[in-house]
Amino acid sequence: MVPEEAVTGVSSKSNMSKRYTAEFKRDAVALALSSEKTVTEVARDLGVSPEGLRGWVKQAKVDRGEGPAGALTTAEREELVRLRRKVREQEATIEVLGKATAFFAQDKMR
């Protein structure tokens, strides 16, 4: 039997990460922190990757002010993403306005 990826060129395992709801993540973190089990065992029980659950636990600690100095909370990360997007949009607007100004300046010189 020929593996699927040999035929289609696509692996049957997806490279796209699963998306979990905030509620699921919150509950998973609470379980990991309150359980006698290791994070790996809790992750296996929930069907998530141990690395993912560790990241959620780490971020939850940062959000509660228990993280390392300088670590960004979830709200700060979201704001940073929003502000970076806004800067890109404004830079594009400035570029368009600069080109329009140059165009009209050339047109006026004729």
PDB file of N, CA and C in Angstrom:
ATOM      1  N   MET A   1       0.842  -1.187   0.000  1.00  0.00           N
ATOM      2  CA  MET A   1       0.000   0.000   0.000  1.00  0.00           C
ATOM      3  C   MET A   1       0.886   1.250   0.000  1.00  0.00           C
ATOM      4  N   VAL A   2       0.526   2.241  -0.787  1.00  0.00           N
ATOM      5  CA  VAL A   2       1.300   3.470  -0.936  1.00  0.00           C
ATOM      6  C   VAL A   2       0.781   4.510   0.064  1.00  0.00           C
ATOM      7  N   PRO A   3       1.688   5.171   0.809  1.00  0.00           N
ATOM      8  CA  PRO A   3       1.235   6.217   1.748  1.00  0.00           C
ATOM      9  C   PRO A   3       0.513   7.341   1.011  1.00  0.00           C
ATOM     10  N   GLU A   4      -0.455   7.940   1.682  1.00  0.00           N
ATOM     11  CA  GLU A   4      -1.258   9.011   1.076  1.00  0.00           C
ATOM     12  C   GLU A   4      -0.397  10.163   0.584  1.00  0.00           C
ATOM     13  N   GLU A   5       0.639  10.533   1.368  1.00  0.00           N
ATOM     14  CA  GLU A   5       1.431  11.688   0.965  1.00  0.00           C
ATOM     15  C   GLU A   5       2.241  11.407  -0.296  1.00  0.00           C
ATOM     16  N   ALA A   6       2.538  10.129  -0.586  1.00  0.00           N
ATOM     17  CA  ALA A   6       3.250   9.791  -1.811  1.00  0.00           C
ATOM     18  C   ALA A   6       2.360  10.005  -3.024  1.00  0.00           C
ATOM     19  N   VAL A   7       1.064   9.802  -2.856  1.00  0.00           N
ATOM     20  CA  VAL A   7       0.110   9.960  -3.946  1.00  0.00           C
ATOM     21  C   VAL A   7      -0.292  11.414  -4.122  1.00  0.00           C
ATOM     22  N   THR A   8      -0.651  12.059  -3.004  1.00  0.00           N
ATOM     23  CA  THR A   8      -1.194  13.417  -3.081  1.00  0.00           C
ATOM     24  C   THR A   8      -0.152  14.499  -2.893  1.00  0.00           C
ATOM     25  N   GLY A   9       0.997  14.131  -2.318  1.00  0.00           N
ATOM     26  CA  GLY A   9       2.004  15.138  -2.017  1.00  0.00           C
ATOM     27  C   GLY A   9       1.711  15.866  -0.724  1.00  0.00           C
ATOM     28  N   VAL A  10       0.651  15.433  -0.022  1.00  0.00           N
ATOM     29  CA  VAL A  10       0.249  16.076   1.222  1.00  0.00           C
ATOM     30  C   VAL A  10       0.253  15.036   2.325  1.00  0.00           C
ATOM     31  N   SER A  11       0.862  15.359   3.429  1.00  0.00           N
ATOM     32  CA  SER A  11       0.876  14.446   4.563  1.00  0.00           C
ATOM     33  C   SER A  11      -0.507  14.361   5.181  1.00  0.00           C
ATOM     34  N   SER A  12      -0.851  13.176   5.702  1.00  0.00           N
ATOM     35  CA  SER A  12      -2.150  13.037   6.360  1.00  0.00           C
ATOM     36  C   SER A  12      -2.170  13.781   7.683  1.00  0.00           C
ATOM     37  N   LYS A  13      -1.000  14.066   8.234  1.00  0.00           N
ATOM     38  CA  LYS A  13      -0.930  14.870   9.454  1.00  0.00           C
ATOM     39  C   LYS A  13      -0.859  16.335   9.050  1.00  0.00           C
ATOM     40  N   SER A  14      -1.741  17.115   9.595  1.00  0.00           N
ATOM     41  CA  SER A  14      -1.827  18.522   9.224  1.00  0.00           C
ATOM     42  C   SER A  14      -0.766  19.332   9.946  1.00  0.00           C
ATOM     43  N   ASN A  15      -0.191  20.289   9.258  1.00  0.00           N
ATOM     44  CA  ASN A  15       0.749  21.209   9.877  1.00  0.00           C
ATOM     45  C   ASN A  15       0.032  22.355  10.569  1.00  0.00           C
ATOM     46  N   MET A  16      -1.276  22.450  10.339  1.00  0.00           N
ATOM     47  CA  MET A  16      -2.037  23.532  10.941  1.00  0.00           C
ATOM     48  C   MET A  16      -2.372  23.169  12.375  1.00  0.00           C
ATOM     49  N   SER A  17      -2.165  24.111  13.268  1.00  0.00           N
ATOM     50  CA  SER A  17      -2.457  23.840  14.670  1.00  0.00           C
ATOM     51  C   SER A  17      -3.957  23.911  14.914  1.00  0.00           C
ATOM     52  N   LYS A  18      -4.407  23.122  15.879  1.00  0.00           N
ATOM     53  CA  LYS A  18      -5.811  23.164  16.261  1.00  0.00           C
ATOM     54  C   LYS A  18      -6.052  24.445  17.049  1.00  0.00           C
ATOM     55  N   ARG A  19      -7.247  24.936  16.979  1.00  0.00           N
ATOM     56  CA  ARG A  19      -7.632  26.110  17.756  1.00  0.00           C
ATOM     57  C   ARG A  19      -8.546  25.659  18.878  1.00  0.00           C
ATOM     58  N   TYR A  20      -8.233  26.075  20.069  1.00  0.00           N
ATOM     59  CA  TYR A  20      -9.036  25.734  21.233  1.00  0.00           C
ATOM     60  C   TYR A  20      -9.684  26.998  21.770  1.00  0.00           C
ATOM     61  N   THR A  21     -10.862  26.847  22.345  1.00  0.00           N
ATOM     62  CA  THR A  21     -11.555  28.007  22.899  1.00  0.00           C
ATOM     63  C   THR A  21     -10.836  28.488  24.147  1.00  0.00           C
ATOM     64  N   ALA A  22     -11.064  29.743  24.494  1.00  0.00           N
ATOM     65  CA  ALA A  22     -10.469  30.307  25.708  1.00  0.00           C
ATOM     66  C   ALA A  22     -10.951  29.538  26.932  1.00  0.00           C
ATOM     67  N   GLU A  23     -12.206  29.121  26.900  1.00  0.00           N
ATOM     68  CA  GLU A  23     -12.763  28.365  28.027  1.00  0.00           C
ATOM     69  C   GLU A  23     -12.050  27.017  28.193  1.00  0.00           C
ATOM     70  N   PHE A  24     -11.808  26.335  27.081  1.00  0.00           N
ATOM     71  CA  PHE A  24     -11.104  25.057  27.138  1.00  0.00           C
ATOM     72  C   PHE A  24      -9.705  25.245  27.707  1.00  0.00           C
ATOM     73  N   LYS A  25      -8.996  26.274  27.207  1.00  0.00           N
ATOM     74  CA  LYS A  25      -7.641  26.535  27.691  1.00  0.00           C
ATOM     75  C   LYS A  25      -7.651  26.858  29.180  1.00  0.00           C
ATOM     76  N   ARG A  26      -8.602  27.698  29.601  1.00  0.00           N
ATOM     77  CA  ARG A  26      -8.700  28.072  31.021  1.00  0.00           C
ATOM     78  C   ARG A  26      -8.933  26.835  31.884  1.00  0.00           C
ATOM     79  N   ASP A  27      -9.844  25.978  31.449  1.00  0.00           N
ATOM     80  CA  ASP A  27     -10.136  24.756  32.201  1.00  0.00           C
ATOM     81  C   ASP A  27      -8.943  23.806  32.210  1.00  0.00           C
ATOM     82  N   ALA A  28      -8.246  23.700  31.093  1.00  0.00           N
ATOM     83  CA  ALA A  28      -7.074  22.829  31.009  1.00  0.00           C
ATOM     84  C   ALA A  28      -5.972  23.315  31.943  1.00  0.00           C
ATOM     85  N   VAL A  29      -5.758  24.628  31.991  1.00  0.00           N
ATOM     86  CA  VAL A  29      -4.745  25.207  32.880  1.00  0.00           C
ATOM     87  C   VAL A  29      -5.132  24.954  34.331  1.00  0.00           C
ATOM     88  N   ALA A  30      -6.393  25.166  34.669  1.00  0.00           N
ATOM     89  CA  ALA A  30      -6.849  24.934  36.039  1.00  0.00           C
ATOM     90  C   ALA A  30      -6.630  23.484  36.429  1.00  0.00           C
ATOM     91  N   LEU A  31      -6.924  22.567  35.525  1.00  0.00           N
ATOM     92  CA  LEU A  31      -6.731  21.152  35.795  1.00  0.00           C
ATOM     93  C   LEU A  31      -5.252  20.836  35.977  1.00  0.00           C
ATOM     94  N   ALA A  32      -4.409  21.387  35.116  1.00  0.00           N
ATOM     95  CA  ALA A  32      -2.972  21.138  35.204  1.00  0.00           C
ATOM     96  C   ALA A  32      -2.395  21.659  36.517  1.00  0.00           C
ATOM     97  N   LEU A  33      -2.871  22.826  36.964  1.00  0.00           N
ATOM     98  CA  LEU A  33      -2.340  23.422  38.190  1.00  0.00           C
ATOM     99  C   LEU A  33      -2.877  22.750  39.453  1.00  0.00           C
ATOM    100  N   SER A  34      -4.074  22.182  39.374  1.00  0.00           N
ATOM    101  CA  SER A  34      -4.680  21.601  40.568  1.00  0.00           C
ATOM    102  C   SER A  34      -4.470  20.087  40.669  1.00  0.00           C
ATOM    103  N   SER A  35      -4.008  19.479  39.601  1.00  0.00           N
ATOM    104  CA  SER A  35      -3.895  18.027  39.557  1.00  0.00           C
ATOM    105  C   SER A  35      -2.588  17.543  40.159  1.00  0.00           C
ATOM    106  N   GLU A  36      -2.606  16.336  40.630  1.00  0.00           N
ATOM    107  CA  GLU A  36      -1.392  15.675  41.115  1.00  0.00           C
ATOM    108  C   GLU A  36      -0.575  15.143  39.932  1.00  0.00           C
ATOM    109  N   LYS A  37      -1.201  15.112  38.756  1.00  0.00           N
ATOM    110  CA  LYS A  37      -0.544  14.604  37.558  1.00  0.00           C
ATOM    111  C   LYS A  37       0.426  15.638  37.003  1.00  0.00           C
ATOM    112  N   THR A  38       1.351  15.158  36.169  1.00  0.00           N
ATOM    113  CA  THR A  38       2.266  16.073  35.482  1.00  0.00           C
ATOM    114  C   THR A  38       1.507  16.751  34.347  1.00  0.00           C
ATOM    115  N   VAL A  39       2.079  17.829  33.840  1.00  0.00           N
ATOM    116  CA  VAL A  39       1.469  18.533  32.707  1.00  0.00           C
ATOM    117  C   VAL A  39       1.364  17.589  31.519  1.00  0.00           C
ATOM    118  N   THR A  40       2.371  16.766  31.310  1.00  0.00           N
ATOM    119  CA  THR A  40       2.347  15.819  30.196  1.00  0.00           C
ATOM    120  C   THR A  40       1.183  14.846  30.328  1.00  0.00           C
ATOM    121  N   GLU A  41       0.950  14.339  31.549  1.00  0.00           N
ATOM    122  CA  GLU A  41      -0.158  13.405  31.767  1.00  0.00           C
ATOM    123  C   GLU A  41      -1.508  14.085  31.551  1.00  0.00           C
ATOM    124  N   VAL A  42      -1.653  15.308  32.055  1.00  0.00           N
ATOM    125  CA  VAL A  42      -2.907  16.041  31.870  1.00  0.00           C
ATOM    126  C   VAL A  42      -3.127  16.312  30.383  1.00  0.00           C
ATOM    127  N   ALA A  43      -2.072  16.709  29.688  1.00  0.00           N
ATOM    128  CA  ALA A  43      -2.173  16.976  28.251  1.00  0.00           C
ATOM    129  C   ALA A  43      -2.611  15.716  27.507  1.00  0.00           C
ATOM    130  N   ARG A  44      -2.025  14.587  27.852  1.00  0.00           N
ATOM    131  CA  ARG A  44      -2.395  13.325  27.209  1.00  0.00           C
ATOM    132  C   ARG A  44      -3.864  13.010  27.466  1.00  0.00           C
ATOM    133  N   ASP A  45      -4.320  13.207  28.706  1.00  0.00           N
ATOM    134  CA  ASP A  45      -5.721  12.958  29.052  1.00  0.00           C
ATOM    135  C   ASP A  45      -6.669  13.846  28.248  1.00  0.00           C
ATOM    136  N   LEU A  46      -6.253  15.084  27.990  1.00  0.00           N
ATOM    137  CA  LEU A  46      -7.098  16.044  27.277  1.00  0.00           C
ATOM    138  C   LEU A  46      -6.950  15.954  25.758  1.00  0.00           C
ATOM    139  N   GLY A  47      -5.918  15.275  25.297  1.00  0.00           N
ATOM    140  CA  GLY A  47      -5.695  15.163  23.864  1.00  0.00           C
ATOM    141  C   GLY A  47      -5.046  16.392  23.252  1.00  0.00           C
ATOM    142  N   VAL A  48      -4.268  17.090  24.050  1.00  0.00           N
ATOM    143  CA  VAL A  48      -3.536  18.264  23.546  1.00  0.00           C
ATOM    144  C   VAL A  48      -2.041  17.990  23.670  1.00  0.00           C
ATOM    145  N   SER A  49      -1.243  18.796  23.014  1.00  0.00           N
ATOM    146  CA  SER A  49       0.201  18.594  23.101  1.00  0.00           C
ATOM    147  C   SER A  49       0.710  19.100  24.450  1.00  0.00           C
ATOM    148  N   PRO A  50       1.660  18.387  25.033  1.00  0.00           N
ATOM    149  CA  PRO A  50       2.233  18.842  26.303  1.00  0.00           C
ATOM    150  C   PRO A  50       2.864  20.235  26.192  1.00  0.00           C
ATOM    151  N   GLU A  51       3.505  20.504  25.055  1.00  0.00           N
ATOM    152  CA  GLU A  51       4.135  21.823  24.865  1.00  0.00           C
ATOM    153  C   GLU A  51       3.084  22.923  24.835  1.00  0.00           C
ATOM    154  N   GLY A  52       1.957  22.623  24.192  1.00  0.00           N
ATOM    155  CA  GLY A  52       0.869  23.602  24.138  1.00  0.00           C
ATOM    156  C   GLY A  52       0.315  23.892  25.519  1.00  0.00           C
ATOM    157  N   LEU A  53       0.060  22.840  26.291  1.00  0.00           N
ATOM    158  CA  LEU A  53      -0.466  23.033  27.647  1.00  0.00           C
ATOM    159  C   LEU A  53       0.531  23.771  28.520  1.00  0.00           C
ATOM    160  N   ARG A  54       1.814  23.458  28.382  1.00  0.00           N
ATOM    161  CA  ARG A  54       2.836  24.182  29.157  1.00  0.00           C
ATOM    162  C   ARG A  54       2.811  25.672  28.815  1.00  0.00           C
ATOM    163  N   GLY A  55       2.651  25.970  27.529  1.00  0.00           N
ATOM    164  CA  GLY A  55       2.570  27.369  27.100  1.00  0.00           C
ATOM    165  C   GLY A  55       1.361  28.071  27.682  1.00  0.00           C
ATOM    166  N   TRP A  56       0.220  27.370  27.709  1.00  0.00           N
ATOM    167  CA  TRP A  56      -0.989  27.959  28.290  1.00  0.00           C
ATOM    168  C   TRP A  56      -0.803  28.228  29.772  1.00  0.00           C
ATOM    169  N   VAL A  57      -0.170  27.287  30.478  1.00  0.00           N
ATOM    170  CA  VAL A  57       0.071  27.447  31.920  1.00  0.00           C
ATOM    171  C   VAL A  57       1.008  28.631  32.150  1.00  0.00           C
ATOM    172  N   LYS A  58       2.064  28.701  31.358  1.00  0.00           N
ATOM    173  CA  LYS A  58       3.027  29.799  31.486  1.00  0.00           C
ATOM    174  C   LYS A  58       2.350  31.150  31.244  1.00  0.00           C
ATOM    175  N   GLN A  59       1.520  31.226  30.185  1.00  0.00           N
ATOM    176  CA  GLN A  59       0.830  32.488  29.880  1.00  0.00           C
ATOM    177  C   GLN A  59      -0.171  32.847  30.965  1.00  0.00           C
ATOM    178  N   ALA A  60      -0.843  31.843  31.532  1.00  0.00           N
ATOM    179  CA  ALA A  60      -1.801  32.109  32.615  1.00  0.00           C
ATOM    180  C   ALA A  60      -1.081  32.688  33.829  1.00  0.00           C
ATOM    181  N   LYS A  61       0.105  32.189  34.107  1.00  0.00           N
ATOM    182  CA  LYS A  61       0.884  32.724  35.225  1.00  0.00           C
ATOM    183  C   LYS A  61       1.302  34.167  34.953  1.00  0.00           C
ATOM    184  N   VAL A  62       1.700  34.447  33.727  1.00  0.00           N
ATOM    185  CA  VAL A  62       2.069  35.821  33.354  1.00  0.00           C
ATOM    186  C   VAL A  62       0.862  36.737  33.512  1.00  0.00           C
ATOM    187  N   ASP A  63      -0.310  36.270  33.047  1.00  0.00           N
ATOM    188  CA  ASP A  63      -1.533  37.075  33.130  1.00  0.00           C
ATOM    189  C   ASP A  63      -1.914  37.370  34.580  1.00  0.00           C
ATOM    190  N   ARG A  64      -1.553  36.473  35.496  1.00  0.00           N
ATOM    191  CA  ARG A  64      -1.842  36.696  36.918  1.00  0.00           C
ATOM    192  C   ARG A  64      -0.732  37.471  37.611  1.00  0.00           C
ATOM    193  N   GLY A  65       0.284  37.888  36.872  1.00  0.00           N
ATOM    194  CA  GLY A  65       1.376  38.654  37.457  1.00  0.00           C
ATOM    195  C   GLY A  65       2.439  37.791  38.105  1.00  0.00           C
ATOM    196  N   GLU A  66       2.437  36.501  37.788  1.00  0.00           N
ATOM    197  CA  GLU A  66       3.398  35.590  38.386  1.00  0.00           C
ATOM    198  C   GLU A  66       4.522  35.215  37.428  1.00  0.00           C
ATOM    199  N   GLY A  67       4.584  35.863  36.302  1.00  0.00           N
ATOM    200  CA  GLY A  67       5.583  35.515  35.297  1.00  0.00           C
ATOM    201  C   GLY A  67       6.873  36.285  35.486  1.00  0.00           C
ATOM    202  N   PRO A  68       7.831  36.043  34.608  1.00  0.00           N
ATOM    203  CA  PRO A  68       9.109  36.758  34.683  1.00  0.00           C
ATOM    204  C   PRO A  68       8.932  38.239  34.358  1.00  0.00           C
ATOM    205  N   ALA A  69       9.839  39.032  34.841  1.00  0.00           N
ATOM    206  CA  ALA A  69       9.787  40.470  34.588  1.00  0.00           C
ATOM    207  C   ALA A  69       9.860  40.732  33.083  1.00  0.00           C
ATOM    208  N   GLY A  70       9.007  41.609  32.613  1.00  0.00           N
ATOM    209  CA  GLY A  70       9.010  41.984  31.207  1.00  0.00           C
ATOM    210  C   GLY A  70       8.151  41.102  30.321  1.00  0.00           C
ATOM    211  N   ALA A  71       7.603  40.025  30.846  1.00  0.00           N
ATOM    212  CA  ALA A  71       6.748  39.150  30.041  1.00  0.00           C
ATOM    213  C   ALA A  71       5.426  39.862  29.766  1.00  0.00           C
ATOM    214  N   LEU A  72       4.944  39.730  28.536  1.00  0.00           N
ATOM    215  CA  LEU A  72       3.708  40.406  28.145  1.00  0.00           C
ATOM    216  C   LEU A  72       2.488  39.571  28.507  1.00  0.00           C
ATOM    217  N   THR A  73       1.487  40.230  29.060  1.00  0.00           N
ATOM    218  CA  THR A  73       0.218  39.546  29.331  1.00  0.00           C
ATOM    219  C   THR A  73      -0.509  39.330  28.012  1.00  0.00           C
ATOM    220  N   THR A  74      -1.540  38.535  28.045  1.00  0.00           N
ATOM    221  CA  THR A  74      -2.336  38.280  26.849  1.00  0.00           C
ATOM    222  C   THR A  74      -2.924  39.587  26.310  1.00  0.00           C
ATOM    223  N   ALA A  75      -3.426  40.426  27.194  1.00  0.00           N
ATOM    224  CA  ALA A  75      -3.999  41.708  26.770  1.00  0.00           C
ATOM    225  C   ALA A  75      -2.931  42.591  26.127  1.00  0.00           C
ATOM    226  N   GLU A  76      -1.726  42.598  26.689  1.00  0.00           N
ATOM    227  CA  GLU A  76      -0.642  43.397  26.116  1.00  0.00           C
ATOM    228  C   GLU A  76      -0.227  42.858  24.753  1.00  0.00           C
ATOM    229  N   ARG A  77      -0.194  41.537  24.601  1.00  0.00           N
ATOM    230  CA  ARG A  77       0.140  40.937  23.308  1.00  0.00           C
ATOM    231  C   ARG A  77      -0.892  41.320  22.253  1.00  0.00           C
ATOM    232  N   GLU A  78      -2.169  41.246  22.632  1.00  0.00           N
ATOM    233  CA  GLU A  78      -3.236  41.605  21.696  1.00  0.00           C
ATOM    234  C   GLU A  78      -3.134  43.064  21.290  1.00  0.00           C
ATOM    235  N   GLU A  79      -2.845  43.944  22.257  1.00  0.00           N
ATOM    236  CA  GLU A  79      -2.696  45.358  21.947  1.00  0.00           C
ATOM    237  C   GLU A  79      -1.500  45.593  21.029  1.00  0.00           C
ATOM    238  N   LEU A  80      -0.403  44.888  21.274  1.00  0.00           N
ATOM    239  CA  LEU A  80       0.783  45.021  20.435  1.00  0.00           C
ATOM    240  C   LEU A  80       0.481  44.617  18.996  1.00  0.00           C
ATOM    241  N   VAL A  81      -0.235  43.515  18.817  1.00  0.00           N
ATOM    242  CA  VAL A  81      -0.619  43.064  17.480  1.00  0.00           C
ATOM    243  C   VAL A  81      -1.494  44.116  16.802  1.00  0.00           C
ATOM    244  N   ARG A  82      -2.474  44.645  17.560  1.00  0.00           N
ATOM    245  CA  ARG A  82      -3.380  45.663  17.013  1.00  0.00           C
ATOM    246  C   ARG A  82      -2.606  46.921  16.614  1.00  0.00           C
ATOM    247  N   LEU A  83      -1.686  47.361  17.446  1.00  0.00           N
ATOM    248  CA  LEU A  83      -0.917  48.580  17.157  1.00  0.00           C
ATOM    249  C   LEU A  83       0.032  48.381  15.985  1.00  0.00           C
ATOM    250  N   ARG A  84       0.639  47.212  15.890  1.00  0.00           N
ATOM    251  CA  ARG A  84       1.524  46.944  14.746  1.00  0.00           C
ATOM    252  C   ARG A  84       0.744  46.941  13.443  1.00  0.00           C
ATOM    253  N   ARG A  85      -0.464  46.365  13.472  1.00  0.00           N
ATOM    254  CA  ARG A  85      -1.319  46.361  12.281  1.00  0.00           C
ATOM    255  C   ARG A  85      -1.665  47.800  11.901  1.00  0.00           C
ATOM    256  N   LYS A  86      -2.000  48.624  12.888  1.00  0.00           N
ATOM    257  CA  LYS A  86      -2.365  50.017  12.639  1.00  0.00           C
ATOM    258  C   LYS A  86      -1.182  50.786  12.046  1.00  0.00           C
ATOM    259  N   VAL A  87       0.019  50.538  12.548  1.00  0.00           N
ATOM    260  CA  VAL A  87       1.216  51.198  12.014  1.00  0.00           C
ATOM    261  C   VAL A  87       1.420  50.814  10.543  1.00  0.00           C
ATOM    262  N   ARG A  88       1.262  49.514  10.229  1.00  0.00           N
ATOM    263  CA  ARG A  88       1.406  49.078   8.827  1.00  0.00           C
ATOM    264  C   ARG A  88       0.399  49.781   7.928  1.00  0.00           C
ATOM    265  N   GLU A  89      -0.845  49.886   8.396  1.00  0.00           N
ATOM    266  CA  GLU A  89      -1.881  50.554   7.608  1.00  0.00           C
ATOM    267  C   GLU A  89      -1.537  52.027   7.411  1.00  0.00           C
ATOM    268  N   GLN A  90      -1.072  52.688   8.453  1.00  0.00           N
ATOM    269  CA  GLN A  90      -0.731  54.114   8.347  1.00  0.00           C
ATOM    270  C   GLN A  90       0.480  54.318   7.451  1.00  0.00           C
ATOM    271  N   GLU A  91       1.450  53.400   7.517  1.00  0.00           N
ATOM    272  CA  GLU A  91       2.605  53.504   6.630  1.00  0.00           C
ATOM    273  C   GLU A  91       2.188  53.366   5.168  1.00  0.00           C
ATOM    274  N   ALA A  92       1.243  52.456   4.907  1.00  0.00           N
ATOM    275  CA  ALA A  92       0.741  52.285   3.534  1.00  0.00           C
ATOM    276  C   ALA A  92       0.012  53.539   3.075  1.00  0.00           C
ATOM    277  N   THR A  93      -0.775  54.135   3.959  1.00  0.00           N
ATOM    278  CA  THR A  93      -1.491  55.366   3.639  1.00  0.00           C
ATOM    279  C   THR A  93      -0.513  56.498   3.335  1.00  0.00           C
ATOM    280  N   ILE A  94       0.521  56.614   4.139  1.00  0.00           N
ATOM    281  CA  ILE A  94       1.532  57.658   3.931  1.00  0.00           C
ATOM    282  C   ILE A  94       2.234  57.460   2.590  1.00  0.00           C
ATOM    283  N   GLU A  95       2.519  56.205   2.254  1.00  0.00           N
ATOM    284  CA  GLU A  95       3.171  55.919   0.969  1.00  0.00           C
ATOM    285  C   GLU A  95       2.275  56.330  -0.199  1.00  0.00           C
ATOM    286  N   VAL A  96       0.996  56.005  -0.117  1.00  0.00           N
ATOM    287  CA  VAL A  96       0.052  56.379  -1.174  1.00  0.00           C
ATOM    288  C   VAL A  96      -0.043  57.901  -1.284  1.00  0.00           C
ATOM    289  N   LEU A  97      -0.142  58.571  -0.144  1.00  0.00           N
ATOM    290  CA  LEU A  97      -0.230  60.034  -0.172  1.00  0.00           C
ATOM    291  C   LEU A  97       1.040  60.662  -0.734  1.00  0.00           C
ATOM    292  N   GLY A  98       2.183  60.086  -0.427  1.00  0.00           N
ATOM    293  CA  GLY A  98       3.445  60.597  -0.977  1.00  0.00           C
ATOM    294  C   GLY A  98       3.483  60.468  -2.489  1.00  0.00           C
ATOM    295  N   LYS A  99       3.036  59.317  -2.987  1.00  0.00           N
ATOM    296  CA  LYS A  99       3.008  59.103  -4.437  1.00  0.00           C
ATOM    297  C   LYS A  99       2.003  60.036  -5.103  1.00  0.00           C
ATOM    298  N   ALA A 100       0.854  60.242  -4.454  1.00  0.00           N
ATOM    299  CA  ALA A 100      -0.155  61.151  -5.015  1.00  0.00           C
ATOM    300  C   ALA A 100       0.380  62.576  -5.056  1.00  0.00           C
ATOM    301  N   THR A 101       1.072  62.967  -4.004  1.00  0.00           N
ATOM    302  CA  THR A 101       1.653  64.315  -3.953  1.00  0.00           C
ATOM    303  C   THR A 101       2.658  64.494  -5.084  1.00  0.00           C
ATOM    304  N   ALA A 102       3.508  63.497  -5.280  1.00  0.00           N
ATOM    305  CA  ALA A 102       4.510  63.575  -6.362  1.00  0.00           C
ATOM    306  C   ALA A 102       3.829  63.612  -7.721  1.00  0.00           C
ATOM    307  N   PHE A 103       2.794  62.834  -7.894  1.00  0.00           N
ATOM    308  CA  PHE A 103       2.060  62.796  -9.166  1.00  0.00           C
ATOM    309  C   PHE A 103       1.462  64.162  -9.468  1.00  0.00           C
ATOM    310  N   PHE A 104       0.762  64.737  -8.479  1.00  0.00           N
ATOM    311  CA  PHE A 104       0.113  66.020  -8.711  1.00  0.00           C
ATOM    312  C   PHE A 104       1.134  67.155  -8.845  1.00  0.00           C
ATOM    313  N   ALA A 105       2.274  67.036  -8.174  1.00  0.00           N
ATOM    314  CA  ALA A 105       3.300  68.040  -8.326  1.00  0.00           C
ATOM    315  C   ALA A 105       3.857  68.010  -9.746  1.00  0.00           C
ATOM    316  N   GLN A 106       4.068  66.806 -10.290  1.00  0.00           N
ATOM    317  CA  GLN A 106       4.547  66.670 -11.663  1.00  0.00           C
ATOM    318  C   GLN A 106       3.507  67.201 -12.640  1.00  0.00           C
ATOM    319  N   ASP A 107       2.227  66.895 -12.387  1.00  0.00           N
ATOM    320  CA  ASP A 107       1.151  67.339 -13.252  1.00  0.00           C
ATOM    321  C   ASP A 107       1.057  68.863 -13.264  1.00  0.00           C
ATOM    322  N   LYS A 108       1.279  69.485 -12.129  1.00  0.00           N
ATOM    323  CA  LYS A 108       1.191  70.946 -12.016  1.00  0.00           C
ATOM    324  C   LYS A 108       2.341  71.613 -12.757  1.00  0.00           C
ATOM    325  N   MET A 109       3.483  70.914 -12.857  1.00  0.00           N
ATOM    326  CA  MET A 109       4.660  71.497 -13.518  1.00  0.00           C
ATOM    327  C   MET A 109       4.490  71.522 -15.026  1.00  0.00           C
ATOM    328  N   ARG A 110       3.566  70.751 -15.557  1.00  0.00           N
ATOM    329  CA  ARG A 110       3.397  70.683 -17.030  1.00  0.00           C
ATOM    330  C   ARG A 110       2.720  71.857 -17.554  1.00  0.00           C
TER     331      ARG A 110
END
